[in-house]
Short mmCIF file of C-alpha atoms in Angstrom, two decimals:
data_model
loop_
_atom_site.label_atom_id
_atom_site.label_comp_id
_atom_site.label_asym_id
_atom_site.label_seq_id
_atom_site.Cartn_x
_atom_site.Cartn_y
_atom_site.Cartn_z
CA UNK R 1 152.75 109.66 112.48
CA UNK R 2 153.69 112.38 115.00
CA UNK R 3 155.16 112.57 118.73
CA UNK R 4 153.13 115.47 120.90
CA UNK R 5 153.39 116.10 124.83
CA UNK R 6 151.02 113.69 126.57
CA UNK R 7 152.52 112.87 130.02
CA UNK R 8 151.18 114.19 132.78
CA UNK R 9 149.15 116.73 131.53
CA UNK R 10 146.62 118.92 133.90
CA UNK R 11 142.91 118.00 132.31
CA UNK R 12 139.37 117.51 132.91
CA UNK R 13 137.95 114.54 134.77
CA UNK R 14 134.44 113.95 136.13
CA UNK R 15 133.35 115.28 139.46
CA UNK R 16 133.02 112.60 142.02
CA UNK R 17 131.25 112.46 145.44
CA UNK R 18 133.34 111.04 148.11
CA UNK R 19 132.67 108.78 150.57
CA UNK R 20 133.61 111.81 153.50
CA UNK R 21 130.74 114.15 151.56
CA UNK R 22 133.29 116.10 149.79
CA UNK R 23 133.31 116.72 146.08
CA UNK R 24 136.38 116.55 143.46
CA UNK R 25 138.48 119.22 141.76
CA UNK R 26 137.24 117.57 138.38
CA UNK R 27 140.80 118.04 137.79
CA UNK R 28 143.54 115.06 137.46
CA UNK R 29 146.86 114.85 135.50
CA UNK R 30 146.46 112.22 132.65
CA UNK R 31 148.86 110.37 130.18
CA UNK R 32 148.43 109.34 126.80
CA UNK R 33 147.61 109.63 122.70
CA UNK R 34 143.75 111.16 124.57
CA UNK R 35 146.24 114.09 125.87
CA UNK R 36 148.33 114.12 123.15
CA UNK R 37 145.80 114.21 119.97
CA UNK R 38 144.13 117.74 121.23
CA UNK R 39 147.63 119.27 121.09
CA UNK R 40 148.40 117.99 116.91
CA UNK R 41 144.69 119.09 116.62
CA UNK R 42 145.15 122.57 118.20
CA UNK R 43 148.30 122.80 115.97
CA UNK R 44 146.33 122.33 113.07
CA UNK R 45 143.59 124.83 113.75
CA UNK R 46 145.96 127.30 114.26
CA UNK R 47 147.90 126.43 110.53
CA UNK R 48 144.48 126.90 109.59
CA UNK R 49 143.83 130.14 111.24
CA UNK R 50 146.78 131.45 109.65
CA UNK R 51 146.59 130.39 106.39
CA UNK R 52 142.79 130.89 105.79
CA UNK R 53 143.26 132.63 102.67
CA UNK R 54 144.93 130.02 101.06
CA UNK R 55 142.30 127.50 100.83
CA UNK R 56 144.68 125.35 102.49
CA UNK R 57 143.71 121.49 102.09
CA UNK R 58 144.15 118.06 104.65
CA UNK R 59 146.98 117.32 102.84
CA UNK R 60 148.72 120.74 103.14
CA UNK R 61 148.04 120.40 106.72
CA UNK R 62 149.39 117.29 107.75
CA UNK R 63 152.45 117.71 105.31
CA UNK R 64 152.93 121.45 107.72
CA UNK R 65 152.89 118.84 110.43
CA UNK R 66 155.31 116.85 109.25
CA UNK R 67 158.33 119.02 107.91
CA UNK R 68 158.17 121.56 110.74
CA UNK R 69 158.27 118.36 113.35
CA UNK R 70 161.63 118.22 115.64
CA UNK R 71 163.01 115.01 115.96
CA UNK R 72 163.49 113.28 118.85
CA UNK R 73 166.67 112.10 120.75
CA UNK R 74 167.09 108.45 120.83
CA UNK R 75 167.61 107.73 124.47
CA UNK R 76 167.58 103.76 124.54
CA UNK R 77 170.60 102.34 122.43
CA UNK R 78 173.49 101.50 124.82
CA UNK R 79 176.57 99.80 124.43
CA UNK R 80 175.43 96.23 125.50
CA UNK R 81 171.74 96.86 123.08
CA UNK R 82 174.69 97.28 120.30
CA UNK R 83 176.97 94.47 121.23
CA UNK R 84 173.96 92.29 120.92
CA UNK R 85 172.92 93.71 117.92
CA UNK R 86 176.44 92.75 116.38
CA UNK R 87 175.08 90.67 114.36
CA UNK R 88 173.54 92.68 112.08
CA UNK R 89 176.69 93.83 111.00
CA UNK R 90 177.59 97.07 112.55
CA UNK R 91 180.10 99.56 110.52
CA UNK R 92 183.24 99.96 112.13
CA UNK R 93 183.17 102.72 114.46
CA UNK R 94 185.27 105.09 112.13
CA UNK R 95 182.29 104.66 109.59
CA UNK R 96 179.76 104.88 112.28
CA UNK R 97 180.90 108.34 113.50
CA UNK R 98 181.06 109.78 110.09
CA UNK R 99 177.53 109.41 109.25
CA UNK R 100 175.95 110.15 113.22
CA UNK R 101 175.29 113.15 114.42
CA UNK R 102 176.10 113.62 118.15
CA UNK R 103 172.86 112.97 119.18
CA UNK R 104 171.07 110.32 116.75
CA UNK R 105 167.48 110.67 116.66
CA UNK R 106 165.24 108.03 118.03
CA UNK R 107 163.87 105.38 114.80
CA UNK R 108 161.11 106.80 112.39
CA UNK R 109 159.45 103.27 112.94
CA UNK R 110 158.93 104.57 116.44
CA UNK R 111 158.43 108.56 117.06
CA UNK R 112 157.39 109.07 113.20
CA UNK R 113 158.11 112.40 111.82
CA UNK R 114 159.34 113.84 115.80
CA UNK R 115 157.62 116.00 117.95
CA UNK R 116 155.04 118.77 116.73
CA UNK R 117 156.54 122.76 117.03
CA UNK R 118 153.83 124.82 116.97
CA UNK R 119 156.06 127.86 116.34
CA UNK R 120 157.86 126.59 113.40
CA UNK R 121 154.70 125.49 111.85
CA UNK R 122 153.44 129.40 112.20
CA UNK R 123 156.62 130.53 110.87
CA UNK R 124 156.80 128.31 107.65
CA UNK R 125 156.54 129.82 104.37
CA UNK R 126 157.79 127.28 102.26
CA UNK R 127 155.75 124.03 100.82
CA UNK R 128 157.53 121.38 100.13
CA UNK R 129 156.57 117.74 98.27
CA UNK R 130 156.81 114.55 99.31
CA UNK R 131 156.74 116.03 103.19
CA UNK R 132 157.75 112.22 103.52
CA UNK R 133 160.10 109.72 101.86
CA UNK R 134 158.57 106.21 101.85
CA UNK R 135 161.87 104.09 100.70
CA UNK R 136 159.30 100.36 101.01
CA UNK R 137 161.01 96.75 101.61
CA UNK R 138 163.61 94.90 99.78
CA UNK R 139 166.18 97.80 99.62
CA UNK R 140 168.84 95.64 99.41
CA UNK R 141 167.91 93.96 96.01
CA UNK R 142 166.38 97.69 94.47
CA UNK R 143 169.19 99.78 94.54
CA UNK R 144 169.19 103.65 95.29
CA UNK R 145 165.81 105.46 94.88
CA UNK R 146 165.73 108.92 93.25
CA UNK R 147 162.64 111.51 94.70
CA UNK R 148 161.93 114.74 92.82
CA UNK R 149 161.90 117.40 95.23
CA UNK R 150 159.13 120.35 94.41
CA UNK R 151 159.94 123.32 97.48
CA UNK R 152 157.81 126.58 96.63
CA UNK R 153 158.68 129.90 98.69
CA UNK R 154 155.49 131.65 99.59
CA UNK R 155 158.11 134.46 100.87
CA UNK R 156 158.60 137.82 98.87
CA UNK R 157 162.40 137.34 99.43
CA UNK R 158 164.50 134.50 98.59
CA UNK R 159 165.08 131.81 101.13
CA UNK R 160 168.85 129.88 100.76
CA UNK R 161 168.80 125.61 102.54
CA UNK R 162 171.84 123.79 103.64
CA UNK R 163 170.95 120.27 102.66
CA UNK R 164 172.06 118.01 104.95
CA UNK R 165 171.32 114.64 106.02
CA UNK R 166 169.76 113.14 109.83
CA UNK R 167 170.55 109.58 110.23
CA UNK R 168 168.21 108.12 112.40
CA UNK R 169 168.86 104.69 114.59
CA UNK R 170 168.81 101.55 112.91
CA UNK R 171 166.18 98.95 114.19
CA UNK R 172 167.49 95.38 113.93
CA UNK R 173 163.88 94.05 111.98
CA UNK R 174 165.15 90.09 113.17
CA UNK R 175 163.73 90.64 116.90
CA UNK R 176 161.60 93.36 118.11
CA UNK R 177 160.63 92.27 121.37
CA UNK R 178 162.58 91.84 124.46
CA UNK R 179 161.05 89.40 126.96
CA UNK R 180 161.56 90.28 130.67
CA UNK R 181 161.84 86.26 132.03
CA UNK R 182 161.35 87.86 135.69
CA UNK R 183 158.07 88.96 135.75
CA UNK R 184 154.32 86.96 135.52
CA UNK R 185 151.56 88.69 133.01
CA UNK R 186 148.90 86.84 130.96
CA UNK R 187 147.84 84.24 133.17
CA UNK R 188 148.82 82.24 136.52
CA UNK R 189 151.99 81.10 137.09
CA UNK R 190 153.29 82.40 133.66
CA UNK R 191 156.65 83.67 134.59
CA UNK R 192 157.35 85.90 131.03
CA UNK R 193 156.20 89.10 129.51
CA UNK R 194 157.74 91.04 126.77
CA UNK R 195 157.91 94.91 126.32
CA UNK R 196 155.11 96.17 124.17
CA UNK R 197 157.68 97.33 120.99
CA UNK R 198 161.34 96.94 122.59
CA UNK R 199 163.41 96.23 119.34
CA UNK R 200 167.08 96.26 119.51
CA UNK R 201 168.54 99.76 118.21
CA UNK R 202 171.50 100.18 116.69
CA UNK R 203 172.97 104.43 117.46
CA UNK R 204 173.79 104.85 113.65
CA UNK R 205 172.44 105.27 110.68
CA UNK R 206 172.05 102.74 107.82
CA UNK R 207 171.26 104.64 104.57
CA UNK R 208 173.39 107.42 102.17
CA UNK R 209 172.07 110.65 101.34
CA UNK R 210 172.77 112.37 97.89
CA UNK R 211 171.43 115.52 96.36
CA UNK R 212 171.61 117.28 92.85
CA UNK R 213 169.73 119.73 90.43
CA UNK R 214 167.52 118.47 87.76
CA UNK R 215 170.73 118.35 85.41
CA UNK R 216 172.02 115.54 87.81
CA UNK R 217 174.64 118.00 88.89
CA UNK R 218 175.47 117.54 93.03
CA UNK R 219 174.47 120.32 95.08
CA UNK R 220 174.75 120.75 99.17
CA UNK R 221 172.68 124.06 99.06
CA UNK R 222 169.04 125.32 97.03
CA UNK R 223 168.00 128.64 96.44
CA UNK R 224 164.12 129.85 96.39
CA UNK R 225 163.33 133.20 94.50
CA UNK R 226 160.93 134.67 96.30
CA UNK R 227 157.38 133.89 95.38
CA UNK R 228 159.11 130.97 93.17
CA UNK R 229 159.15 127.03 92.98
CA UNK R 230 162.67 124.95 92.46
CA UNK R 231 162.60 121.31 91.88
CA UNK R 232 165.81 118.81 93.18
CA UNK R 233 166.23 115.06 93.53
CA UNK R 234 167.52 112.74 96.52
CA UNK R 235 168.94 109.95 96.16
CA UNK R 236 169.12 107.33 99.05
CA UNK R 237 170.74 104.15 99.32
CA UNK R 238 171.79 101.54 102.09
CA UNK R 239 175.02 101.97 103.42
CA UNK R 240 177.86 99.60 102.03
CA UNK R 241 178.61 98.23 105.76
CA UNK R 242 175.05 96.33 105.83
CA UNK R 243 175.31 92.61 104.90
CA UNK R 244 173.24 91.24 102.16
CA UNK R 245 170.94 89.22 104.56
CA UNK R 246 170.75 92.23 107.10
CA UNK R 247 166.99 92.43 107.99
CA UNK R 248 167.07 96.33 109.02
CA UNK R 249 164.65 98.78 109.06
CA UNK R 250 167.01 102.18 108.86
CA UNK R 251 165.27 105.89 108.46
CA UNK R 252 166.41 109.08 109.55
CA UNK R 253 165.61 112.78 107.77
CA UNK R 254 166.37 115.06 104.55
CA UNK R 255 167.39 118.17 106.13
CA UNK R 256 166.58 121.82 104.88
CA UNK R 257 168.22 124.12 107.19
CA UNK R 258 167.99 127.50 106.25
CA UNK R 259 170.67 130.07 105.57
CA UNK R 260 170.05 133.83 107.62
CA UNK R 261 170.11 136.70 105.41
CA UNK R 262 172.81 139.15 105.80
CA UNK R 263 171.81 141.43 109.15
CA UNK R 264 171.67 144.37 107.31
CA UNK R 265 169.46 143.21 104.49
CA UNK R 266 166.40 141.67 107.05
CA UNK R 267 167.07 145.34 108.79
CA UNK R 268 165.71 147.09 105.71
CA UNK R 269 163.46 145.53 104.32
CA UNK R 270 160.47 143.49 105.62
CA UNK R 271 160.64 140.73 103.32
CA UNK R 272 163.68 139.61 104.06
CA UNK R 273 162.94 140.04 107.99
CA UNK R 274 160.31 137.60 107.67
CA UNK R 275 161.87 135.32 105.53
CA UNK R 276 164.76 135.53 108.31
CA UNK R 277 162.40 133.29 110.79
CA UNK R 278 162.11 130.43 108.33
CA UNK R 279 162.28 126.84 110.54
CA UNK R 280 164.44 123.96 109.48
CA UNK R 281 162.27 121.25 107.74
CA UNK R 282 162.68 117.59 108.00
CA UNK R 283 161.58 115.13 105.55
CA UNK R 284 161.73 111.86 107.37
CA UNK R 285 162.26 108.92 105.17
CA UNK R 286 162.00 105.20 106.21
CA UNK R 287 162.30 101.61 104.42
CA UNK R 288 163.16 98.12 105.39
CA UNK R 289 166.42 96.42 103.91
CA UNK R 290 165.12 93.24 103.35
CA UNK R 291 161.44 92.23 102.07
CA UNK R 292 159.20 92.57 105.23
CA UNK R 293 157.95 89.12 104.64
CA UNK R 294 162.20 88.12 106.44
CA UNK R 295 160.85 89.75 109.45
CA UNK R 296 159.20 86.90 112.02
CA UNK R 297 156.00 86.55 113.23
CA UNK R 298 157.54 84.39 116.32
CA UNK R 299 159.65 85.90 118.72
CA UNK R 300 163.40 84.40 117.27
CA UNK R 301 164.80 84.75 120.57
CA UNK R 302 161.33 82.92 122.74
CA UNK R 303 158.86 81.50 120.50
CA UNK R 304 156.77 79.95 122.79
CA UNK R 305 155.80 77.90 125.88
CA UNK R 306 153.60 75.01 127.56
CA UNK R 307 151.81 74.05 130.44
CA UNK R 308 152.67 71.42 132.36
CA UNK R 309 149.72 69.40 133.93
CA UNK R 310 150.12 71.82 137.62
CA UNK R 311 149.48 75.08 135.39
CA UNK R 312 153.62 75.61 135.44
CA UNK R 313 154.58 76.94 132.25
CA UNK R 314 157.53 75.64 130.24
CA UNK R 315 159.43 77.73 128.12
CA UNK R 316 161.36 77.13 124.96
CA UNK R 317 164.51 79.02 126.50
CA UNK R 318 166.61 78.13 123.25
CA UNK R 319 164.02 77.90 120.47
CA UNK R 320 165.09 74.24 119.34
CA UNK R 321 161.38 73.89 118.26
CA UNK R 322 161.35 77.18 116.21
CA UNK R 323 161.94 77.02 111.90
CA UNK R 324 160.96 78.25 109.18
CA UNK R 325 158.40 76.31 106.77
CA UNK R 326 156.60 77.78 103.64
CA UNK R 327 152.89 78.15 102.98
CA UNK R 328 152.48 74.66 101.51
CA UNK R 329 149.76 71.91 102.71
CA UNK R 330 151.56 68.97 104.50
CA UNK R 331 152.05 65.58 102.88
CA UNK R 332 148.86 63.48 102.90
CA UNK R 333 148.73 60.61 105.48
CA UNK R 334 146.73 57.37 106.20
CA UNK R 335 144.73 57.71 109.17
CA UNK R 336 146.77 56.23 112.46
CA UNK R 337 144.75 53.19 113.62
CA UNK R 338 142.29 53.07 116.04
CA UNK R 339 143.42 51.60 119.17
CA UNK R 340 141.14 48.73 118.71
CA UNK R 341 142.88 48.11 115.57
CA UNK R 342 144.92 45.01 115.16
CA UNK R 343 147.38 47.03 112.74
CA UNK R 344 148.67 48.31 116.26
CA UNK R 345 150.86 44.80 116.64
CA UNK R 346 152.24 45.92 113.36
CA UNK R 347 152.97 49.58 113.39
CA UNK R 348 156.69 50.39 113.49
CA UNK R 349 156.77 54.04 114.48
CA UNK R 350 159.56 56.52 113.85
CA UNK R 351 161.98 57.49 116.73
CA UNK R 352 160.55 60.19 118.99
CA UNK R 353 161.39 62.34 121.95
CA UNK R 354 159.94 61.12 125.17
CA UNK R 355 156.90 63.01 126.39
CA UNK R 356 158.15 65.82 128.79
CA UNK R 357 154.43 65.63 130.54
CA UNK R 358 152.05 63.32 131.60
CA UNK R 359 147.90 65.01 131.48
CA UNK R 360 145.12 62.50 132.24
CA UNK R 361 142.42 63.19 130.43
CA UNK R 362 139.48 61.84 132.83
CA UNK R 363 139.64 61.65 136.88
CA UNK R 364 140.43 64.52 139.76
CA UNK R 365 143.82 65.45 137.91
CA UNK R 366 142.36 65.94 134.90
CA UNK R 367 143.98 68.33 132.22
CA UNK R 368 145.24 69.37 129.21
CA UNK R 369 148.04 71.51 127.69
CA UNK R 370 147.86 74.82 126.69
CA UNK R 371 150.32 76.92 124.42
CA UNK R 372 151.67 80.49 125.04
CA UNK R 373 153.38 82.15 121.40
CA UNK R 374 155.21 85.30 121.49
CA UNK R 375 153.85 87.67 118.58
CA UNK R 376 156.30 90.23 117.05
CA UNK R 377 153.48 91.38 114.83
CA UNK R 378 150.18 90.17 113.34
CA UNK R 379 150.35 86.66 111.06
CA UNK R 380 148.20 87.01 107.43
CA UNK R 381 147.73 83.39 108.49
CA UNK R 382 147.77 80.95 111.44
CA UNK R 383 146.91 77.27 112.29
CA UNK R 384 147.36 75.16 114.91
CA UNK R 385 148.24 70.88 113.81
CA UNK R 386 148.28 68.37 115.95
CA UNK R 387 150.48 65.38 115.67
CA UNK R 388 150.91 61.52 116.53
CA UNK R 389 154.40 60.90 118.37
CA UNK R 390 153.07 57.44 118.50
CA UNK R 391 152.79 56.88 114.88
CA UNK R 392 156.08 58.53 114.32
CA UNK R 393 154.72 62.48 114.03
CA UNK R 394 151.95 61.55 112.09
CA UNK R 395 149.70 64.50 110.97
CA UNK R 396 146.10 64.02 112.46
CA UNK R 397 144.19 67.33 111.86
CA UNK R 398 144.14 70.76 112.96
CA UNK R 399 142.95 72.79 116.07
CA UNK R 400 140.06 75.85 115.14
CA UNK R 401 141.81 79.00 116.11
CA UNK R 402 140.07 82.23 115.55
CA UNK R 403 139.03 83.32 112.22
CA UNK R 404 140.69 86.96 112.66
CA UNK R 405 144.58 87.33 112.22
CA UNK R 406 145.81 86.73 115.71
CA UNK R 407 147.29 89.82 117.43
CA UNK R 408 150.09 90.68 120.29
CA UNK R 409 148.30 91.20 123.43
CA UNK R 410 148.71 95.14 124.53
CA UNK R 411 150.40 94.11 128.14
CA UNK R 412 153.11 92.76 126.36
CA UNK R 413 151.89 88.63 127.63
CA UNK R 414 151.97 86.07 125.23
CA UNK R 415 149.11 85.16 123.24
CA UNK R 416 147.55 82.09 125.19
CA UNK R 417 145.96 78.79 123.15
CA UNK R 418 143.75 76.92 125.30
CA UNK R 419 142.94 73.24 124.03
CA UNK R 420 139.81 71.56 125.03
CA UNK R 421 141.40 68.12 123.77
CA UNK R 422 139.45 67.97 120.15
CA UNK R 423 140.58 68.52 116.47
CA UNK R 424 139.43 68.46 113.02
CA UNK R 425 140.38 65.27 111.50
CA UNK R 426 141.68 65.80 107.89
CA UNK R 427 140.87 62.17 107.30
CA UNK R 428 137.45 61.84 108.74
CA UNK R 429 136.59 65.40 107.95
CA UNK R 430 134.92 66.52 111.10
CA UNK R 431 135.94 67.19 114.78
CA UNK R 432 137.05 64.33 116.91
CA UNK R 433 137.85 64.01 120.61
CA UNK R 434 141.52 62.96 121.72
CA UNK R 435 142.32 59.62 122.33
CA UNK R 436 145.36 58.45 125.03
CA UNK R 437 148.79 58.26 123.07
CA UNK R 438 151.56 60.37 122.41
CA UNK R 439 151.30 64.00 120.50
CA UNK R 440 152.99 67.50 119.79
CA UNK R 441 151.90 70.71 118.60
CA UNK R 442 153.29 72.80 115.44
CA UNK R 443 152.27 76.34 115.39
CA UNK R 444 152.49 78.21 111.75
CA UNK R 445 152.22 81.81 111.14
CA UNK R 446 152.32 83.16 107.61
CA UNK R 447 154.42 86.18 107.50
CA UNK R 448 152.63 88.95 106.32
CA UNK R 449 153.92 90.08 102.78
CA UNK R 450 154.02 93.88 101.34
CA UNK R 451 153.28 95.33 98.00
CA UNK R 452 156.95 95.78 97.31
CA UNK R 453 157.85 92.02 98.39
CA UNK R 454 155.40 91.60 95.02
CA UNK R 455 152.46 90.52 94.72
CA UNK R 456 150.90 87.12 96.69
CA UNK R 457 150.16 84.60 93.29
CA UNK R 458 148.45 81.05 93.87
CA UNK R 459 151.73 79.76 93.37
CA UNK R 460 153.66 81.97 95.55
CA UNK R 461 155.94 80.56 98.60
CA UNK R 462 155.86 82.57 101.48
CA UNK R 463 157.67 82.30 104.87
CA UNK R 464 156.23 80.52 107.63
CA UNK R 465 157.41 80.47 111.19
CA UNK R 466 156.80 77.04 112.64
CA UNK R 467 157.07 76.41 116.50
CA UNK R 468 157.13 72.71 117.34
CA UNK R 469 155.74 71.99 120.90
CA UNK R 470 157.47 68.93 123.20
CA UNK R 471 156.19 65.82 122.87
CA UNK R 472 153.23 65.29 125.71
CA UNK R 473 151.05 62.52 126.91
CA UNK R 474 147.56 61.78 127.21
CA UNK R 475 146.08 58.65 129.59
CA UNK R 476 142.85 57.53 130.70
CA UNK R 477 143.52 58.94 134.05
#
């Protein structure tokens, strides 16, 4: 992924008749990844252009993308983002300054490999593999991870590197999404909206940075002979500050900044003049500390909401209802009794919380509830239960949801779950219509898992994020 200019840029619109006779520029300044994706693509044509002769591939390309990208400033940490990050236990600011540059670049999670330079891509003349440092999930419980470094110098003179090391901001993986509780989107009356990807961001890095020859020997600098190839390795780790159940998803870059020749030496001879205008490169590298699978589906912070029979919403300011389950069926239960049913004198239901609403079900205030979920990402699983509070929280069926994975909505709303007052009833085995009593809602998402979490067996328990609704009531009218 790549960060290009896209704001406000002068382009091409259709020409449109006004309503006065006159006739359009066909000229408009636009914003956006339709401004921005011309500009990588014009980059690219020009690599190609330049390097015609060398039967250059995709690959080549987009790695000549990568390495000669500048990152980007991170402009959004501030002291109260980090206070509230605290949590995810910050190094003490001695530590913190030692591994930060002045200016800490923005999160590879969110401007990828930085900003495309057009210059520095024309001015390259070294290859270098991986062009990007994929570190995967679970850090925590893998240890460091070593990367064999090939550079080749398509220079006629040498070419010395500084290696150094970026740290990028740290993005707290436990909530990405800050909810605005000012503002209405997604519906009437619905008083909450979250930022489209607003994680918290710590101003620091969260990984170490090592680098040695192929005899394991440490080295802070690497020499290319001209026209030659020379392999090293980087090691990366997490930094000792992070806490074992730190869910952090830390990244920053491997830096190759070059060394100028002598003045003298690029005077006289050409070679060494051209090898003079070699860019840095940046490898960006980025991995999660914990498996990806300990990163929520629900918003931690405001899981979810309810109407209330007027079309109010209620929110769950606190997340009482919100836990963590795991992927397995729930416990078998006897069918509650119909209300004709003269076990009804006999039941002895378990203690419940009073209904917080009242919907009628027939009549001119007829209505039912529906459920608003905040989505940090996209569930490999969801469902939708219904249960008695009657008959002490009774399991009845299950409300039909989508078949897809459910997804955030782009404005940043939450995702909205009408009911039209049926379910599928696990006893009866079809779809039923609501009778009057007493009921809640539980809301699962299955976290997704990744390939390094392991793989997904019949057997395997993964995390589910359960949001319990109140308890509501249905009558006649």
């Amino acid at each position: 992924m790549l960060a290009a200019p896209g704001g406000a840029v002068l382009s091409t619109v259709p020409i449109v008749t006004r309503a006065d006779g006159s006739r359009s520029t066909g000229y408009a300044y636009l914003s956006g990844t339709s401004q921005s994706a011309p500009y990588v693509a014009a980059a690219a044509a020009l690599y190609l252009q330049a390097n015609k002769a060398r039967q250059v591939s995709a690959a080549q390309v987009e790695a000549a993308l990568v390495l000669t990208a500048k990152p980007l400033p991170d402009l959004r940490p501030t002291a109260a983002a980090v206070d509230a990050a605290s949590a995810a236990s910050a190094p003490s600011p001695a530590t913190a300054a030692a591994g930060t540059a002045a200016a800490t670049p923005a999160s590879v999670l969110r401007v990828g490999a930085g900003v495309v330079d057009v210059a520095a891509m024309a001015t390259n003349l070294v290859d270098l593999s991986p062009s990007k440092l994929e570190l995967g999930s679970g850090l925590l419980g893998r240890g460091n991870l070593t990367f064999n470094m090939d550079a080749v110098n398509r220079a006629a003179a040498p070419i010395t590197f500084r290696l150094l090391h970026l740290a990028a901001s740290t993005i707290d993986g436990g909530v990405m999404m800050t909810v605005d509780r000012s503002i209405g989107a997604g519906g009437p009356n619905n008083s909450r909206v979250a930022q489209p990807f607003s994680p918290v961001e710590l101003p620091y890095g969260a990984a170490t940075v090592a680098f040695a020859n192929t005899r394991a020997r440490v080295i802070d600098t690497v020499t290319l002979p001209g026209r030659g190839r020379v392999r090293f390795r980087v090691t990366l780790g997490v930094a000792d500050w992070v806490a074992p159940d730190a869910q952090l998803f830390l990244s920053g870059y491997v830096v190759l900044e070059p060394v100028p020749p002598p003045a003298a030496a690029a005077a006289a001879d050409p070679a060494v003049a051209a090898a003079a205008l070699q860019p840095p490169l940046y490898v960006p590298y980025m991995g999660a500390t914990a498996p990806l699978a300990d990163v929520p589906v629900l918003l931690p912070t405001l899981p979810g909401g309810m109407s209330d029979p007027t079309g109010e919403w209620w929110w769950d300011e606190d997340a009482a209802g919100l836990s963590v389950s795991d992927n397995s069926p729930p416990a078998a239960a006897a069918p509650p009794p119909a209300e004709y049913d003269s076990a009804l004198l006999d039941a002895e239901p378990a203690p419940m919380p009073a209904p917080m609403f009242s919907y009628a079900l027939a009549g001119p205030r007829a209505s039912l509830p529906a459920l608003a979920v905040f989505l940090q990402r996209p569930p490999a699983a969801q469902e939708l239960r219904l249960h008695s509070a009657t008959y002490g929280g009774q399991y009845l069926g299950y409300v039909s949801l989508t078949a897809q994975p459910l997804r955030r909505p782009a404005d940043g709303s939450p995702l909205l779950l009408a009911w039209r007052g049926t379910y599928f009833d696990v006893n009866r085995k079809r779809e039923v219509q609501v009778v009057p009593g007493d009921y809640y809602f539980i809301v699962r998402m299955r976290r997704p898992a990744a390939a390094p979490d392991g793989p997904l067996t019949a057997g395997s328990v993964v995390p589910v994020d359960e949001w319990t609704s109140p308890v509501f009531r249905l009558t006649r009218i």
